[in-house]
Coordinates of C-alpha atoms and ligand atoms in Angstrom, one line a residue:
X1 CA 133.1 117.9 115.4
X2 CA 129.7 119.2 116.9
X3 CA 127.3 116.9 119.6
X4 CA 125.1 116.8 117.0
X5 CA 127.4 115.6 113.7
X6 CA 129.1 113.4 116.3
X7 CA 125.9 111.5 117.0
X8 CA 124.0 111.4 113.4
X9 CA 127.7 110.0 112.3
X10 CA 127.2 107.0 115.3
X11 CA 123.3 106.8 114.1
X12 CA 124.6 107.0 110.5
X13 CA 127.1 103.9 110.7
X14 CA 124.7 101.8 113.0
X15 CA 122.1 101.9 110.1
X16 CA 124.9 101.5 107.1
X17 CA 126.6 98.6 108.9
X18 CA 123.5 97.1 110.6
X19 CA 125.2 97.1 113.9
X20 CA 122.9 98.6 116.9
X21 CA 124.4 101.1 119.4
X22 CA 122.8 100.9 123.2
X23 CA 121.1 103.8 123.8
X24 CA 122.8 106.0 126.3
X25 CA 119.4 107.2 128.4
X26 CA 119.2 110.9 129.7
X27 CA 121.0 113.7 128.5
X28 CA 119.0 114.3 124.6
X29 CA 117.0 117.1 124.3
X30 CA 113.9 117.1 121.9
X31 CA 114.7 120.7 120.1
X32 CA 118.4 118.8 119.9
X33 CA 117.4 115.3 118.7
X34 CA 115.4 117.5 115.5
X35 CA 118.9 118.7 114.9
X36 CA 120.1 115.1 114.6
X37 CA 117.7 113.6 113.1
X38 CA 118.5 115.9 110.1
X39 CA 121.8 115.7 109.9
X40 CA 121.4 111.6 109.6
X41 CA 119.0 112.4 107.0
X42 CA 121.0 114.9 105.4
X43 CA 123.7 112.0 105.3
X44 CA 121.3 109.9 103.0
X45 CA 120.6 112.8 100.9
X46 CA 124.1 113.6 100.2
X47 CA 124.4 109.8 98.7
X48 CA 121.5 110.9 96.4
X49 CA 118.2 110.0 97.9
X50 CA 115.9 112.6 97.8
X51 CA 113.2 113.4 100.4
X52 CA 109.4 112.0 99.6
X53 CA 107.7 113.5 102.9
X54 CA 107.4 112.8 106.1
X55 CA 105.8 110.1 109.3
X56 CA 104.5 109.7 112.5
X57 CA 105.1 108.4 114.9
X58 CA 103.5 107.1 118.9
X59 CA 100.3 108.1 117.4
X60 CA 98.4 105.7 119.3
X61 CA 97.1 106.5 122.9
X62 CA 98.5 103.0 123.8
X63 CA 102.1 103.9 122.2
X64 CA 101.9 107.4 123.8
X65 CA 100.9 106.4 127.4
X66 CA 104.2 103.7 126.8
X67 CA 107.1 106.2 126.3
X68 CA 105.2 108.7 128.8
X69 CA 104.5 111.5 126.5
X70 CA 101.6 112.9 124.9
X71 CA 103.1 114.5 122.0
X72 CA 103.5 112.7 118.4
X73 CA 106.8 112.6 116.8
X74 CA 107.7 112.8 113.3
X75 CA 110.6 111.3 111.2
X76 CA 111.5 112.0 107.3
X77 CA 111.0 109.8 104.7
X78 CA 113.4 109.5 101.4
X79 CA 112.7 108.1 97.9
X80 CA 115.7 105.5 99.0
X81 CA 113.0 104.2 101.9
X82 CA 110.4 103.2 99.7
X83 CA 109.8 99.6 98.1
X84 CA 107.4 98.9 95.4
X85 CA 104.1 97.0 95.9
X86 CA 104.3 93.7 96.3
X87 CA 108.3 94.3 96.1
X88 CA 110.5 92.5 98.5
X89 CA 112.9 94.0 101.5
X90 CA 115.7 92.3 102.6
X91 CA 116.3 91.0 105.9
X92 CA 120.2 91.3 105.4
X93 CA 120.3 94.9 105.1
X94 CA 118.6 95.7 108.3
X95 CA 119.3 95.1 112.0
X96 CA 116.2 94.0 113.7
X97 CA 113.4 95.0 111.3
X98 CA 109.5 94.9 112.2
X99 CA 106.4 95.4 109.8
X100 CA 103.7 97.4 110.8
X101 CA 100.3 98.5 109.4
X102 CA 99.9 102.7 108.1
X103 CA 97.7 104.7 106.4
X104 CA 99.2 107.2 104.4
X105 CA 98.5 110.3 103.0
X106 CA 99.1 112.3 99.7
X107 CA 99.2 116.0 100.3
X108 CA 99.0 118.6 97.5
X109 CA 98.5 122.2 98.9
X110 CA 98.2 121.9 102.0
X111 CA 95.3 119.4 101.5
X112 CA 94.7 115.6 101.8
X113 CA 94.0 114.7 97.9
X114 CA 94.8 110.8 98.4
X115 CA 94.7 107.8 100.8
X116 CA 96.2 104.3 100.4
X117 CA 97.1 101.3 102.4
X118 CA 100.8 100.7 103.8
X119 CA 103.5 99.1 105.0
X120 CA 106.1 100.5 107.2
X121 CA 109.4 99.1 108.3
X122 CA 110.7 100.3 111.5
X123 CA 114.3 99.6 112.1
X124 CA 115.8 100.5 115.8
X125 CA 119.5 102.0 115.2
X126 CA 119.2 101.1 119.1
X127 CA 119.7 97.9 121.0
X128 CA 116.9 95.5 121.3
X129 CA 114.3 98.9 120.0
X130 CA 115.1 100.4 123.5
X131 CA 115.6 103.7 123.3
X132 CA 115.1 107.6 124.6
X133 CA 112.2 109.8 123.3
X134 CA 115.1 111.7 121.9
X135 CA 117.3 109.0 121.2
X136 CA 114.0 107.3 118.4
X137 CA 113.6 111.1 117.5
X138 CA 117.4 111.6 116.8
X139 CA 116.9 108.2 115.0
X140 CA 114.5 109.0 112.4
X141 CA 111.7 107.8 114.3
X142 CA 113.0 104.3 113.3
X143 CA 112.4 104.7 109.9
X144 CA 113.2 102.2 107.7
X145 CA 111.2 101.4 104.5
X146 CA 107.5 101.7 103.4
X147 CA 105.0 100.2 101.1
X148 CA 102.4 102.1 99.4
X149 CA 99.2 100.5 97.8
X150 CA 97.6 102.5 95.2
X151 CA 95.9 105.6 95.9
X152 CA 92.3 106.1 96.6
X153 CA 90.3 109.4 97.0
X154 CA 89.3 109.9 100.3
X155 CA 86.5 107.9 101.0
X156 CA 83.8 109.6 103.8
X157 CA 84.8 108.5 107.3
X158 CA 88.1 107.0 107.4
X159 CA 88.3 107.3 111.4
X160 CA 86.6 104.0 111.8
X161 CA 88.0 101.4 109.2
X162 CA 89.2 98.1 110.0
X163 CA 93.1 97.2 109.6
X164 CA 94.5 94.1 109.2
X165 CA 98.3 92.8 109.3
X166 CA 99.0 89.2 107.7
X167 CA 102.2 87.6 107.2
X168 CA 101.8 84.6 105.0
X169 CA 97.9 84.9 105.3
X170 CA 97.5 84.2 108.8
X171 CA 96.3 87.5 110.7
X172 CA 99.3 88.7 113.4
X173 CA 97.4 91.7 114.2
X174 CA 94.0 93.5 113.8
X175 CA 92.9 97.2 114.8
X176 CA 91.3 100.1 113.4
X177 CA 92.4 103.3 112.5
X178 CA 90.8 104.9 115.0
X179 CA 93.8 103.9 116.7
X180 CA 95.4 106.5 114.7
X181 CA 95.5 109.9 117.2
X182 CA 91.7 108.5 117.3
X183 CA 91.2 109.5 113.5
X184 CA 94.2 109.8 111.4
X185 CA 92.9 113.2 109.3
X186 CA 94.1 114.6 112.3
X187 CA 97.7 113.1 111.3
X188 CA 97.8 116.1 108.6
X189 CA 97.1 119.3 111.4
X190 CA 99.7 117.5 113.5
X191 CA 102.3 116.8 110.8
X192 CA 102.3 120.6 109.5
X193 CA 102.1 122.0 112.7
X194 CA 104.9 120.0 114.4
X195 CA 106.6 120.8 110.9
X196 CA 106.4 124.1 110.4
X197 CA 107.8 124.8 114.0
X198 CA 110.9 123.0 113.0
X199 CA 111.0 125.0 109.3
X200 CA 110.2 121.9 107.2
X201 CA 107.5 122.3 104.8
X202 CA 105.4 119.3 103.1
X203 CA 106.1 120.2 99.3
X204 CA 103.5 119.2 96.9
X205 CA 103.1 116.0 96.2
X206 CA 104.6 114.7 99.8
X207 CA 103.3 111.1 101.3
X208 CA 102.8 111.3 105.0
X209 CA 102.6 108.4 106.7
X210 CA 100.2 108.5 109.7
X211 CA 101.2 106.5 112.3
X212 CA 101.1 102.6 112.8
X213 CA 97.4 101.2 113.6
X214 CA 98.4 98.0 115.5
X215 CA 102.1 97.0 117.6
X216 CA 104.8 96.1 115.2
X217 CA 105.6 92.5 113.8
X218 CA 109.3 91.3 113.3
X219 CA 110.2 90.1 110.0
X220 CA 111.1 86.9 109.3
X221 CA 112.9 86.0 105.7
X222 CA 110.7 84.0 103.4
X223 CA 107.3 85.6 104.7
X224 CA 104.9 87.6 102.8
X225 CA 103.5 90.8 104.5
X226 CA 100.1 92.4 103.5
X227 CA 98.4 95.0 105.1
X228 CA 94.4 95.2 104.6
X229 CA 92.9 98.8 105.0
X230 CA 89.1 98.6 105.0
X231 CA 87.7 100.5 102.0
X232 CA 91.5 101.4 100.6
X233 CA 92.7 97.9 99.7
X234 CA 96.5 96.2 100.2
X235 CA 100.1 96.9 100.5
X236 CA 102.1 94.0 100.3
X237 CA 105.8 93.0 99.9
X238 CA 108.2 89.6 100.4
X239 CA 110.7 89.3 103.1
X240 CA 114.0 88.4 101.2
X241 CA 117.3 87.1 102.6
Ligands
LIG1 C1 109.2 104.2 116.8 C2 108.5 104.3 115.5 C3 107.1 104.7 115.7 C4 104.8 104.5 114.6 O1 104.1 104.4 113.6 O2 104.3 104.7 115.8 C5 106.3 104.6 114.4 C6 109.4 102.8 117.2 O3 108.4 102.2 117.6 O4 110.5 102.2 117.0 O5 106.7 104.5 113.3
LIG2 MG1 105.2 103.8 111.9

């Protein structure tokens, strides 16, 4: 068995049997973890899930200047990832998961057409969320679930809109979008460029999710989660057992 089916098989079983793995430091490229981190997705989509688009990731200066890097990543998102509105996600079938606030996109020829207000779930396949570059690359970026509220058209000047993170109405954490690679229209340039050099092409109709506004939140079981996007509206969903 190849390096890389060896891994997305270790990735694969860490996320099916909610049982971390440490990560194992140096030694990952980036061109290789891309290789992985299709072959774990190509593991969901031989179970039937079918891929919706695609996310990013360490869009924020703060998140960047963290890991060291000054380059976004980007992870694939499924039709098995997403949770309706106000839908619930349970606790049980993750490891360690954490809410945090998104903007997301709706791209139809190579355009922006839609906006809305979300929620994603990130979900380390690593120990304690410590991990690699490569190693949360080869991981899916972390990717775990999403939210979408309903779509909007693009209002003028989203680069500057308040975002607000609530879990049981009590504000966890506030920022702005700006936060998002400073204004998160440029999440679309970056997401097709950084796609097209690895072959993948955002099909009509594809949600992109562009990159958290604020640091992540764990989830706790009972709690409500709602995300508050200035001008867009709320994405909400219950935290089951
Ligand atoms: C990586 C996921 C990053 C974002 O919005 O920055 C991400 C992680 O923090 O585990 O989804
Ligand atoms: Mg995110």
């Amino acid at each position: 068995m190849s390096f890389v089916d060896e891994f997305a098989g270790r990735l694969d079983v860490a996320a099916t049997s909610r049982v971390a793995i440490p990560s194992a430091g140096a030694g990952l490229d980036v061109p290789t973890a891309y290789r992985v981190q299709q072959a774990v997705v190509d593991r969901r989509l031989s179970r039937g899930e079918r891929p919706v688009g695609l996310k990013l990731g360490l869009t924020s200066r703060a998140k960047m200047t963290q890991m060291g890097v000054d380059e976004v990543i980007w992870g694939r998102l499924t039709d098995g990832m997403r949770i309706a509105e106000g839908g619930a996600v349970s606790l049980g079938d993750h490891i360690h998961p954490k809410a945090e606030p998104e903007v997301a996109f709706l791209v139809e020829a190579g355009a922006v057409t839609a906006v809305a207000p979300a929620v994603e779930i990130i979900d380390s396949r690593f120990v304690d969320f410590r991990f690699t570059l490569p190693e949360v690359i080869a991981d899916n970026t972390s990717a775990a679930r999403f939210v979408l509220g309903a779509w909007q058209p693009v209002p003028y000047g989203i680069d500057n809109l308040g975002v607000l993170l609530e879990v049981d109405g009590r504000a966890v954490q506030i920022g702005s979008t700006a936060a998002i690679l400073g204004d998160p229209r440029r999440a679309l340039t970056d997401a097709v460029r950084l796609a097209d050099a690895t072959g993948v092409d955002l099909a009509d109709g594809s949600i992109l999710l562009a990159g958290a506004a604020t640091a992540a939140v764990p989830l706790r079981a009972g709690s409500d989660v709602r995300v508050t996007v200035e001008k867009l509206g709320r994405a909400s969903l219950r935290v089951g057992p």
